Tab-separated table of C-alpha atoms in Angstrom:
chain	number	residue	atom	x	y	z
A	519	MET	CA	195.227	107.068	131.105
A	520	GLY	CA	191.838	106.750	129.459
A	521	ALA	CA	188.549	107.950	130.819
A	522	SER	CA	187.070	104.466	130.808
A	523	GLY	CA	187.233	104.157	134.593
A	524	GLY	CA	188.716	100.689	134.438
A	525	HIS	CA	190.614	101.200	137.668
A	526	PHE	CA	187.464	101.332	139.773
A	527	SER	CA	185.910	98.200	141.200
A	528	ARG	CA	182.217	97.492	140.834
A	529	THR	CA	181.731	96.295	144.387
A	530	PRO	CA	178.881	97.998	146.229
A	531	ALA	CA	179.742	100.438	148.985
A	532	THR	CA	177.811	101.239	152.127
A	533	LEU	CA	177.779	104.702	153.627
A	534	VAL	CA	177.098	104.686	157.344
A	535	LEU	CA	176.131	107.969	158.951
A	536	ARG	CA	176.437	108.127	162.708
A	537	ASP	CA	175.813	110.883	165.210
A	538	LEU	CA	173.820	112.979	162.775
A	539	PRO	CA	173.106	116.415	164.203
A	540	MET	CA	169.389	116.653	164.833
A	541	SER	CA	168.153	120.196	164.401
A	542	PRO	CA	164.730	121.688	163.561
A	543	ASP	CA	165.788	121.773	159.895
A	544	LEU	CA	167.175	118.232	159.896
A	545	SER	CA	164.673	115.794	161.322
A	546	PRO	CA	164.436	112.027	160.729
A	547	GLU	CA	161.400	112.708	158.541
A	548	THR	CA	163.336	114.980	156.184
A	549	VAL	CA	166.430	112.794	155.853
A	550	THR	CA	166.203	110.790	152.645
A	551	PRO	CA	166.643	107.067	153.339
A	552	TYR	CA	169.335	105.261	151.393
A	553	ILE	CA	168.006	102.786	148.855
A	554	PRO	CA	170.748	100.570	147.396
A	555	PRO	CA	170.711	100.191	143.616
A	556	ARG	CA	169.473	96.921	142.185
A	557	GLU	CA	172.376	96.740	139.742
A	558	PRO	CA	175.722	96.659	141.568
């Protein structure tokens, strides 16, 4: 097997985070928003 990565598809994936624990160290202001890449 080569290291070309030909077995991986190029379809975009979406990561959905639910029920995030909100603590003083993890507030909605400190969570980095997800910005999808322009190039799939």
